[in-house]
CSV table of C-alpha atoms and ligand atoms in Angstrom, one decimal:
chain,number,residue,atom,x,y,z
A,19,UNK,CA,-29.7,8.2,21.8
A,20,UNK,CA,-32.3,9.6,19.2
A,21,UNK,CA,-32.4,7.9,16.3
A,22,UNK,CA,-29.6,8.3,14.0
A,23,UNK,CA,-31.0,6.4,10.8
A,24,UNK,CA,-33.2,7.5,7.5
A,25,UNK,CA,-35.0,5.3,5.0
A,26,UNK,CA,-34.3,6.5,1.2
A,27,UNK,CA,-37.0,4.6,-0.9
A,28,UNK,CA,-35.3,2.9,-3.6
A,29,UNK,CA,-37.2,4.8,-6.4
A,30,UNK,CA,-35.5,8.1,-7.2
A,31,UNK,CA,-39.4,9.1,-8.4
A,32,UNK,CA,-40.7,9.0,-5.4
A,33,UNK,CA,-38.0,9.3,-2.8
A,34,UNK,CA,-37.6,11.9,-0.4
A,35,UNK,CA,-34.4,13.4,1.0
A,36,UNK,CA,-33.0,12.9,4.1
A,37,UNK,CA,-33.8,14.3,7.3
A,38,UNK,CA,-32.2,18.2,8.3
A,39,UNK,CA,-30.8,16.4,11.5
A,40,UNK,CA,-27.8,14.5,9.2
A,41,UNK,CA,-26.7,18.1,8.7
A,42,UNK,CA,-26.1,19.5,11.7
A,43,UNK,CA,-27.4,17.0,14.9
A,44,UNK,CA,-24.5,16.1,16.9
A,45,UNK,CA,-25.8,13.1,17.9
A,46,UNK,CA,-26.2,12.0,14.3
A,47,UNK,CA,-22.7,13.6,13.4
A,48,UNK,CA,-21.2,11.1,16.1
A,49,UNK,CA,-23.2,8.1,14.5
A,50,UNK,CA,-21.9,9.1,11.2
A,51,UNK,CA,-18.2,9.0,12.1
A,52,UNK,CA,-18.3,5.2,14.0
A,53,UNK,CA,-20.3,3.6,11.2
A,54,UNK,CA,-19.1,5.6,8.4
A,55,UNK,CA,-15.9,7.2,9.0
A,56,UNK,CA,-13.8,5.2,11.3
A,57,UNK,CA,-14.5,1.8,8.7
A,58,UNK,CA,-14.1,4.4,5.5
A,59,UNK,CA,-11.1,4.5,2.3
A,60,UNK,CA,-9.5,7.9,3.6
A,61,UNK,CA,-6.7,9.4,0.9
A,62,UNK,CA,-3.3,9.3,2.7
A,63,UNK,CA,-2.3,12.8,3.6
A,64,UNK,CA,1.7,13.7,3.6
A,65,UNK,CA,2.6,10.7,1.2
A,66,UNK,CA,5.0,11.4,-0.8
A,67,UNK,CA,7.0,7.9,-1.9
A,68,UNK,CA,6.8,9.3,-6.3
A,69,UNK,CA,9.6,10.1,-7.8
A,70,UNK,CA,12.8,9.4,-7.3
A,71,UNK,CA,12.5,6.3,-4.4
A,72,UNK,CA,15.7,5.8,-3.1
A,73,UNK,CA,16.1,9.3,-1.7
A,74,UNK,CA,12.9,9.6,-0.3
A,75,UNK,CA,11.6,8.5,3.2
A,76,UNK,CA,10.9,4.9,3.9
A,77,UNK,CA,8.9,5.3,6.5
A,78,UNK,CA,6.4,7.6,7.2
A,79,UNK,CA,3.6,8.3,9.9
A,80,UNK,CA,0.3,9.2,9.1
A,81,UNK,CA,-2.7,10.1,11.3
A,82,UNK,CA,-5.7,8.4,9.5
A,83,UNK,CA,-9.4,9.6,11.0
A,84,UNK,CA,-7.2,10.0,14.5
A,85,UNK,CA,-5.6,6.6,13.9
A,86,UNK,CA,-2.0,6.6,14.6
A,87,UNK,CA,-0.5,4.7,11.2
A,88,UNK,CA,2.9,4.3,9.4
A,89,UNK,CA,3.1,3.6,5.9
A,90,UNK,CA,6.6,1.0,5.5
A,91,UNK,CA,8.3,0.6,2.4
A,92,UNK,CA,10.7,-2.2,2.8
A,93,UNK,CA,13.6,-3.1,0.7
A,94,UNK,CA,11.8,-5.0,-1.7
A,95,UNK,CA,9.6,-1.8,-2.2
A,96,UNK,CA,6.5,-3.2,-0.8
A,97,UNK,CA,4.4,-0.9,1.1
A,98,UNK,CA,2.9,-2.0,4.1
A,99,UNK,CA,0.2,0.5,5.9
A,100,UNK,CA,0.9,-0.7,10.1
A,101,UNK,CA,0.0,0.9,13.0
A,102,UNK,CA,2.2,3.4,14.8
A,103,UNK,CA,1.8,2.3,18.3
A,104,UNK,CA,4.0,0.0,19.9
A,105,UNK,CA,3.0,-3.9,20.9
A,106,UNK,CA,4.6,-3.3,24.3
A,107,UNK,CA,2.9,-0.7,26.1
A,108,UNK,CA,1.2,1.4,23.6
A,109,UNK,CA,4.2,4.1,22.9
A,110,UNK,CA,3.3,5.3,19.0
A,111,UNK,CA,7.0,4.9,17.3
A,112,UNK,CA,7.4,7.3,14.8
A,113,UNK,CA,6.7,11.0,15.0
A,114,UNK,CA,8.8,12.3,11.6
A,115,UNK,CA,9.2,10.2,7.6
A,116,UNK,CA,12.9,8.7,7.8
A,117,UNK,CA,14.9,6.6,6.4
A,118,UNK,CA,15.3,3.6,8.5
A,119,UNK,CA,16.1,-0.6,8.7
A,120,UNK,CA,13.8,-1.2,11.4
A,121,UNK,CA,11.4,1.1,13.4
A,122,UNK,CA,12.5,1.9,17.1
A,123,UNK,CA,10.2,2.0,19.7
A,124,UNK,CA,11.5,5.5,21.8
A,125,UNK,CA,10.1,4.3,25.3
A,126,UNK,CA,11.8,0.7,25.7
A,127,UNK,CA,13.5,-0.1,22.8
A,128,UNK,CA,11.8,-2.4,21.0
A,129,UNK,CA,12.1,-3.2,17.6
A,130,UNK,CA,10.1,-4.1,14.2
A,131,UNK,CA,10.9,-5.1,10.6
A,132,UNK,CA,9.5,-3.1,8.2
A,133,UNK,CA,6.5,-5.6,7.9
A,134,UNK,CA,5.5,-5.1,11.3
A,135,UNK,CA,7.4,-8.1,13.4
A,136,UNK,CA,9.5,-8.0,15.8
A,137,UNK,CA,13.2,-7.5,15.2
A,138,UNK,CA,14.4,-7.3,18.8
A,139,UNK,CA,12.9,-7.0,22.2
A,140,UNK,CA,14.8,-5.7,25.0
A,141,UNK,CA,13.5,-7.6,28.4
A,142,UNK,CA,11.8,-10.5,26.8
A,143,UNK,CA,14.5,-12.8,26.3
A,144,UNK,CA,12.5,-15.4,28.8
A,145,UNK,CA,9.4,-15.1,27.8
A,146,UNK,CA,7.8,-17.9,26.9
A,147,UNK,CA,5.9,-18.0,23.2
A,148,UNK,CA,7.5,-14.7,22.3
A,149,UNK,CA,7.3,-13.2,19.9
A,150,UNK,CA,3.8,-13.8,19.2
A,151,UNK,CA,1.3,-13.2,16.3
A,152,UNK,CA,0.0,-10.4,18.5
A,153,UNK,CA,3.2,-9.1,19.2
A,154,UNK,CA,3.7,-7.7,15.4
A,155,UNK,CA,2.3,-4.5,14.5
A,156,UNK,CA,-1.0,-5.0,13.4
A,157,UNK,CA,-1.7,-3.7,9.8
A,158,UNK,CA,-4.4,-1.7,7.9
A,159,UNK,CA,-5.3,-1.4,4.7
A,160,UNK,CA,-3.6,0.3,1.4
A,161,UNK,CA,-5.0,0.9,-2.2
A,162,UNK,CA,-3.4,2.5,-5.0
A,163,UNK,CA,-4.4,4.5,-8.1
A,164,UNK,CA,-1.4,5.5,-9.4
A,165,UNK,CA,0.6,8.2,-6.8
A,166,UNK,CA,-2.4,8.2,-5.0
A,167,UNK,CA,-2.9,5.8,-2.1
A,168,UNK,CA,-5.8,5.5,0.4
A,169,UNK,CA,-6.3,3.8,4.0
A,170,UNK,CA,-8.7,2.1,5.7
A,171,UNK,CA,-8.8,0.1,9.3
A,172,UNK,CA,-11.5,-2.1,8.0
A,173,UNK,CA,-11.4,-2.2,4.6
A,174,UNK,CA,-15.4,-2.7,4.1
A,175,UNK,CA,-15.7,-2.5,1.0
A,176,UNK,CA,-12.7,-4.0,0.1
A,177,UNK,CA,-10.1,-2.2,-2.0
A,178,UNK,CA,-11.2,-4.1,-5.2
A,179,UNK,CA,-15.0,-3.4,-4.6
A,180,UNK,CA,-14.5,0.3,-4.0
A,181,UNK,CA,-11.5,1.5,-6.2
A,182,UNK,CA,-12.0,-1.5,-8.8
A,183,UNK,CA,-14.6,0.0,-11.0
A,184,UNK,CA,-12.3,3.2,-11.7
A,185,UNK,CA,-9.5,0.8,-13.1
A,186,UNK,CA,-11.8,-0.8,-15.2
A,187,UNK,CA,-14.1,2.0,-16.5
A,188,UNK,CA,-11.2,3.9,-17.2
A,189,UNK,CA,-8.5,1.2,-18.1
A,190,UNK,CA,-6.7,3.4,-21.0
A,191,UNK,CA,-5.6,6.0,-18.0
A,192,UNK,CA,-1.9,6.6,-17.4
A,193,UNK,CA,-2.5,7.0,-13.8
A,194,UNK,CA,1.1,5.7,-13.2
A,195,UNK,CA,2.5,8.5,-15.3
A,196,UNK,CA,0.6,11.5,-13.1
A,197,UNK,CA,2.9,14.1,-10.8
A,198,UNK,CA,1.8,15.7,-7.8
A,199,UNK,CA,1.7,19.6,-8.5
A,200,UNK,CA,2.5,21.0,-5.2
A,201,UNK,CA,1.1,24.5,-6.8
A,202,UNK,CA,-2.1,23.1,-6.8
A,203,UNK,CA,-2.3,22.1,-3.4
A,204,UNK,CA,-5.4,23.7,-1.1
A,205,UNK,CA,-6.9,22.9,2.3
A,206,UNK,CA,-9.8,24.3,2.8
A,207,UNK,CA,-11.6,24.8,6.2
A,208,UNK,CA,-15.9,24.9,5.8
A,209,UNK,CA,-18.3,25.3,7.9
A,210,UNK,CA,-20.9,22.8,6.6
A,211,UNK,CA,-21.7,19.4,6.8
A,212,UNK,CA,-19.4,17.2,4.7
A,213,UNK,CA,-22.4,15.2,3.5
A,214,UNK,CA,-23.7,18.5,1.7
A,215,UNK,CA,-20.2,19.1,0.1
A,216,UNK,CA,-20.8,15.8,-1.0
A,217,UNK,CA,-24.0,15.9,-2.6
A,218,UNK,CA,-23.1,19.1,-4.6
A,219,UNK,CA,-20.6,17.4,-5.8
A,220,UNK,CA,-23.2,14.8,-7.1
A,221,UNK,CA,-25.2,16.5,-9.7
A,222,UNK,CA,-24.4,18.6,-12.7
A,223,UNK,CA,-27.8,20.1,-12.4
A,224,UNK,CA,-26.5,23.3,-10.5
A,225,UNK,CA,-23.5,23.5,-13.6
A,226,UNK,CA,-25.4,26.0,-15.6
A,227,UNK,CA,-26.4,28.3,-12.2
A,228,UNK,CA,-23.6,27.8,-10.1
A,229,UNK,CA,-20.4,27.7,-12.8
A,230,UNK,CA,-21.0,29.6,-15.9
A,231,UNK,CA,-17.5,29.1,-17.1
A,232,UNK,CA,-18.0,25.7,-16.5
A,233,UNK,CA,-21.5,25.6,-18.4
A,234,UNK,CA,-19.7,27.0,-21.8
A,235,UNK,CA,-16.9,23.6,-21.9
A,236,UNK,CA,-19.4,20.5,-20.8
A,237,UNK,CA,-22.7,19.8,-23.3
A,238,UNK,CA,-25.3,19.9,-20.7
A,239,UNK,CA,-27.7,17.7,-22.3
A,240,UNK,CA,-24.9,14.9,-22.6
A,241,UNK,CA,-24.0,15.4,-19.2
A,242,UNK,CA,-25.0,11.9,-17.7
A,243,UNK,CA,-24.0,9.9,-14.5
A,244,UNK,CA,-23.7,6.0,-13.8
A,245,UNK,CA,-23.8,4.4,-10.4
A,246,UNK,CA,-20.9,2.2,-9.3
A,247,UNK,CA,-21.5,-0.1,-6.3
A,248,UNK,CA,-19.8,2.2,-3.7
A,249,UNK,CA,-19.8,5.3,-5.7
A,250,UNK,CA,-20.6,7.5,-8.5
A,251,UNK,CA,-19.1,8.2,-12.4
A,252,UNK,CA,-20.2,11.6,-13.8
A,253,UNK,CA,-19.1,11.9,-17.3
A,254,UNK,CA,-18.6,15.3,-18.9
A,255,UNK,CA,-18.7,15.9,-22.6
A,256,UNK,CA,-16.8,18.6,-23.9
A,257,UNK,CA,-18.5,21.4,-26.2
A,258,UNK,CA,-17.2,21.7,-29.7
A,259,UNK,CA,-13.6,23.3,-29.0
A,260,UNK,CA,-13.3,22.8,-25.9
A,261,UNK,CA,-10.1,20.5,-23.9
A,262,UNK,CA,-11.0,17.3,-24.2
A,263,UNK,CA,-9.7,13.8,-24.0
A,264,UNK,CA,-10.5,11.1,-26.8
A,265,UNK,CA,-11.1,7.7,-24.8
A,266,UNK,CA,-9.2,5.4,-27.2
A,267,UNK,CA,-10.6,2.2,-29.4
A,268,UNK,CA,-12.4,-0.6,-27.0
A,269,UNK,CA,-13.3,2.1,-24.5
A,270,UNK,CA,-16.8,2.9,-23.9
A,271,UNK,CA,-16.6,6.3,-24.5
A,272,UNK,CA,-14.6,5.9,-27.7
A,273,UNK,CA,-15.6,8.7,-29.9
A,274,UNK,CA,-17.1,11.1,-27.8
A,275,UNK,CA,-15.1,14.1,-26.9
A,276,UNK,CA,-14.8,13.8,-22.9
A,277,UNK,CA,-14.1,17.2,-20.9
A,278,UNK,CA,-14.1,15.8,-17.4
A,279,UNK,CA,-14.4,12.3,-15.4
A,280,UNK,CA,-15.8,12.9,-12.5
A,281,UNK,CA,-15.3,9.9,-9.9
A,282,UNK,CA,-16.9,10.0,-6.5
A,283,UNK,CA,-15.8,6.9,-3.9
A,284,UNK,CA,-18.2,6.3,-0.8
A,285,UNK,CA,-18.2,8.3,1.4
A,286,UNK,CA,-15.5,11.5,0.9
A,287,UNK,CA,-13.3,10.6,-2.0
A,288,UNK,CA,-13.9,12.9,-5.4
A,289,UNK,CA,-11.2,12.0,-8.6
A,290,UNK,CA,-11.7,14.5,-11.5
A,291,UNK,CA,-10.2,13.6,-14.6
A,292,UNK,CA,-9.0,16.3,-17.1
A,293,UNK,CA,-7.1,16.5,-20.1
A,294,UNK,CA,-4.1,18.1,-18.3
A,295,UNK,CA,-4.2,15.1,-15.4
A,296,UNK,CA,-6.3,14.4,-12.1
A,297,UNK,CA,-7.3,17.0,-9.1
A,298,UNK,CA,-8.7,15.3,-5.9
A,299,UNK,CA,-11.3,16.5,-3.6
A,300,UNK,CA,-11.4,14.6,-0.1
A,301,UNK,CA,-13.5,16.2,2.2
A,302,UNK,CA,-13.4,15.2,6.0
A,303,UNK,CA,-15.7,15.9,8.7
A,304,UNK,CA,-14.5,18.0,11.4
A,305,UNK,CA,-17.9,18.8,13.2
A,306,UNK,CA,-21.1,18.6,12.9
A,307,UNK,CA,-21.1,21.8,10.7
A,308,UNK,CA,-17.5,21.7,9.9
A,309,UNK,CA,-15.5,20.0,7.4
A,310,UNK,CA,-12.3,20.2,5.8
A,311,UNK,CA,-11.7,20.1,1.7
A,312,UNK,CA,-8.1,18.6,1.2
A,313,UNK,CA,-7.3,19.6,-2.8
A,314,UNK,CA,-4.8,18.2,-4.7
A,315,UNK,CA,-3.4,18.0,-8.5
A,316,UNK,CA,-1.8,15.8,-10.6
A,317,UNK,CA,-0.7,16.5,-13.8
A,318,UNK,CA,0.4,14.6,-17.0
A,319,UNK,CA,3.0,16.9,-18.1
A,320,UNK,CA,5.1,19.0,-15.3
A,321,UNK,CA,5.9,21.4,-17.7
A,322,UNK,CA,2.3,22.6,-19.0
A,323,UNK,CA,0.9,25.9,-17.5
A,324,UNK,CA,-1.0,24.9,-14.3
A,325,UNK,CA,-4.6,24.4,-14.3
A,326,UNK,CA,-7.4,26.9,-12.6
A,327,UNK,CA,-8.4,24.7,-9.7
A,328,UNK,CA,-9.8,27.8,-7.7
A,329,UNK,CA,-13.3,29.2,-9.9
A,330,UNK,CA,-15.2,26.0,-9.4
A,331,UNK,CA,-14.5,24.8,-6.1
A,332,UNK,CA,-14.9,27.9,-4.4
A,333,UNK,CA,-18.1,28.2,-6.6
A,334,UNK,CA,-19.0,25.3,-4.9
A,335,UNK,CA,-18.3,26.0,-1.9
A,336,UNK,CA,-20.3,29.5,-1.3
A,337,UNK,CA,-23.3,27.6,-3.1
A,338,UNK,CA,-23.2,24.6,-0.6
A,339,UNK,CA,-22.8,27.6,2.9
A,340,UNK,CA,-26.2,28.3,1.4
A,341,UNK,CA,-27.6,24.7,1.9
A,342,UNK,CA,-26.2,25.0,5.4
A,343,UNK,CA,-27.7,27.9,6.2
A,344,UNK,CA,-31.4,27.0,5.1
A,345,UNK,CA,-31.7,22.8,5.2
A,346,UNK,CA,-32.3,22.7,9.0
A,347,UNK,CA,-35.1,25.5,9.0
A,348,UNK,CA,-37.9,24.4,10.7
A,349,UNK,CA,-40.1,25.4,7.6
A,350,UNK,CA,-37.7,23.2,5.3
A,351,UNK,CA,-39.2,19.7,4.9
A,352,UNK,CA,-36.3,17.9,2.6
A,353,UNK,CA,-37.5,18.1,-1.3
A,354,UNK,CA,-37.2,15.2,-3.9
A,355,UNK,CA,-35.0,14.7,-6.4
A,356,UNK,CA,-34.7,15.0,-10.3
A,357,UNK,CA,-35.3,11.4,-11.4
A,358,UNK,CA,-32.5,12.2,-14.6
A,359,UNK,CA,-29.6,14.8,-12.4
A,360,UNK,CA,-30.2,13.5,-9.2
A,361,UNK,CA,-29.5,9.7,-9.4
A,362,UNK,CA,-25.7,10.2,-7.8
A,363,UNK,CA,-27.1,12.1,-5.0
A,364,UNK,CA,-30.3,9.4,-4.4
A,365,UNK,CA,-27.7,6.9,-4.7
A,366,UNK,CA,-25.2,9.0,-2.5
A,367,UNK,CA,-28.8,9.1,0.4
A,368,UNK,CA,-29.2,5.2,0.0
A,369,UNK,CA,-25.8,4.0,0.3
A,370,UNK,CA,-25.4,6.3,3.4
A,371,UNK,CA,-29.1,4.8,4.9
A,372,UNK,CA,-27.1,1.6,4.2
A,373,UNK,CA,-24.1,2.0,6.5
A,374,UNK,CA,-26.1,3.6,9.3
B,422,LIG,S1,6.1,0.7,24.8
B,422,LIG,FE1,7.4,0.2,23.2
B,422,LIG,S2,9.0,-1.0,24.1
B,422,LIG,FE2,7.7,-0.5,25.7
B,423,LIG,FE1,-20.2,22.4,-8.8
């Protein structure tokens, strides 16, 4: 195979970015999903366990980068994220959420607690040493932020290591106190690379070009970003007037007037904090050139008048078809970045450099 790796020196001054093949070379697109994607935090799609518990589903299946999953919620209201696919021969259980004691293999009726053993095993009455440790349902991995809860097969980084730094930069957030606005929900189908929908995201840089309405709420000097270990904090301060939270006393931004945190998590998650609650960005790679956008808001209070979630993104979006279009020209040699707005994206470069 041709080489599917890139060097991003360490200094942002002199570094280079990467090559035009991680934007569009299949080869490299394949690369990126085994070493990236498959051992990657992905944001559950289709959970929906908030509210009101008892009448919701306790079991729900979940296809997680092409992994059949089921998230469990057993009586004790642990959650538990298992696989789908039956111990015997490899049936996957549950198609539809429901409400059941144990999940029901369809082909030959096995059973399993909502932990993942087994309850019950038609045929196996005889079999000696079962059931075994590799009889249960093998599990994955679950974090929570508030409602919203993410997967992973291998959990590298941990769930600490990757969504810890949010809890504690931002500890005064009532994340447990966020609803899901189904209004605000969007899916949007691109045709780009997700690593370029990425690195827009990166840098306010493009704010005052790219999002004029935008441009007239933040204080573009005091825009600044901090690296996190597997990710990216971009803090927004609001202009005089403008929405704006007040981090309280002890925080680190007590005292500055904060329009928008703006989290991103290694290598597709993107949190935005507003005043009015939380939208979430996760974009997916579908292609090489293809990606999907999965948006979604939370708010604080159900009964404010929904937020504009549209201007930016699809600001964004046209901006970043114009990077696909031009970054694999053969006259285009990669550029280097601005050593004060582009630390998130030469951070975003190295930590990619890293996994491959
Ligand atoms: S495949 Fe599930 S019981 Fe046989
Ligand atoms: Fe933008």
């Amino acid at each position: 195979m041709a080489q599917s790796y890139f060097e991003v020196d360490p200094d942002v001054r002199s570094a280079r970015t990467p090559p035009s093949q991680l934007y569009g070379d299949p080869a490299w697109h394949t690369r990126i999903l085994d070493a990236v994607w498959a051992r990657a935090w992905h944001y559950l799609q289709g959970v929906v366990l908030e509210g009101d518990t008892s009448s919701s589903p306790n079991v729900i299946p979940l296809d997680v980068c092409g992994e059949p999953l089921i998230l469990t919620r057993g009586a004790d209201g642990a959650e538990r994220l298992l696989s789908n696919v039956c111990t015997h021969r490899g049936a996957t259980l549950h198609d539809a959420p429901c409400t059941v004691r144990h999940l029901r293999c369809p082909y030959h009726g096995r059973r399993f607690h909502l932990d993942g053993a087994v309850a019950a095993a038609p045929g196996f009455d005889h079999l000696e040493g079962f059931p075994g440790e590799r009889d249960a349902l093998p599990s994955a991995h679950l974090a929570r932020l508030g409602p919203l809860r993410f997967g992973s097969l291998k959990a590298q980084p941990e769930a600490e290591a990757w969504l810890g730094p949010v809890w504690e930069r931002l500890p005064w957030v009532p994340w447990d106190e966020l609803r899901p606005q189904p209004a605000g929900e969007r899916h949007h189908r691109i045709a780009v690379n997700w690593a370029l929908y990425v690195e827009n995201y990166l840098e306010g840089l493009h704010i005052p070009y790219v999002h004029p309405g935008l441009a007239r709420v933040l204080d573009g000097p005091a825009y600044r970003t901090e690296l996190l270990e597997h990710g990216t904090l971009q803090v927004g301060v609001a202009s005089p007037g403008a929405p704006c939270m007040h981090p309280p006393a002890g925080a680190k931004d007590h005292g500055t007037a904060i329009g928008g945190y703006y989290v991103w998590l290694f290598p597709g998650t993107m949190i935005n904090l507003y005043p009015w609650g939380v939208s979430m960005n996760q974009v997916e790679p579908v292609g090489p050139t293809d990606s999907i956008v999965h948006y979604r808001t939370w708010v604080f209070d159900p009964q404010a008048p929904p937020p504009d979630v549209d201007t930016v993104e699809l600001q964004d979006q046209q901006v970043v078809a114009r990077v696909q279009a031009g970054v694999r020209a053969r006259l285009y040699q990669g550029g280097s970045y601005s050593p004060t707005e582009e630390v998130g994206v030469h951070h975003f470069h190295r930590l990619l450099a890293a996994a491959l």
